[in-house]
Amino acid sequence: VDVWSPARSSPVQSYDTSRLWGGGDTVSTVRYNPAEHRLLAHCSLDRGIGLHDTRMGSALQKTVLQMRSNCLEWNPMEPMNFVVGNEDHNCYSFDMRRLDTPSRIHKGHVGAVLSVSW
C-alpha cells in the first residue's frame, strides 16, 4: 500500500504487506477514515482486512475472513465502524477496536457484494 501526494512523484509512505503480515497479496480497496484522516483500512486478495495509521508509519491490525472482501466503507456517523462486502453474499460490520469478530453480519444478498454505501 502506497500513500501518495498529488504534489510528489514518489509515495509519501509505503507499507509492504508481505513484511508486515507475511501475506504480500494484492490490495484491492483502500479507504480513509472520514473523521480520522490519518487512519486507513484496506481489503486484500488474501481475504484480509487491515488497518494502517500513517502517523506511525506501520500497520495496526489485520483479520482474515473465510472469503475475499470486495469493498469497504467507513460509517460517516460512527467513524470507528466500517462495513465490508464479501464474496460469500454477506456484508460484515466491524468495530476497528475489535477486528477479531464482526459486530454484525448483514445476510440475504443473492450474489457477491460488490459495493456498499452508507
PDB file of C-alpha atoms in Angstrom, residues 16-19 21-26 46 62:
ATOM      1  CA  ASP A  16       4.957  -3.700   2.499  1.00  0.00           C
ATOM      2  CA  THR A  17       2.142  -6.089   3.441  1.00  0.00           C
ATOM      3  CA  SER A  18       4.375  -9.155   2.954  1.00  0.00           C
ATOM      4  CA  ARG A  19       6.799  -7.844   5.578  1.00  0.00           C
ATOM      5  CA  TRP A  21       1.817  -9.732   7.945  1.00  0.00           C
ATOM      6  CA  GLY A  22       3.601 -12.357   5.891  1.00  0.00           C
ATOM      7  CA  GLY A  23       0.879 -12.224   3.237  1.00  0.00           C
ATOM      8  CA  GLY A  24       2.095  -9.951   0.485  1.00  0.00           C
ATOM      9  CA  ASP A  25      -1.072 -10.303  -1.559  1.00  0.00           C
ATOM     10  CA  THR A  26      -2.608  -7.618  -3.752  1.00  0.00           C
ATOM     11  CA  ASP A  46      -5.643 -12.913   0.632  1.00  0.00           C
ATOM     12  CA  LYS A  62      -5.442  -7.352  10.430  1.00  0.00           C
TER      13      LYS A  62
END
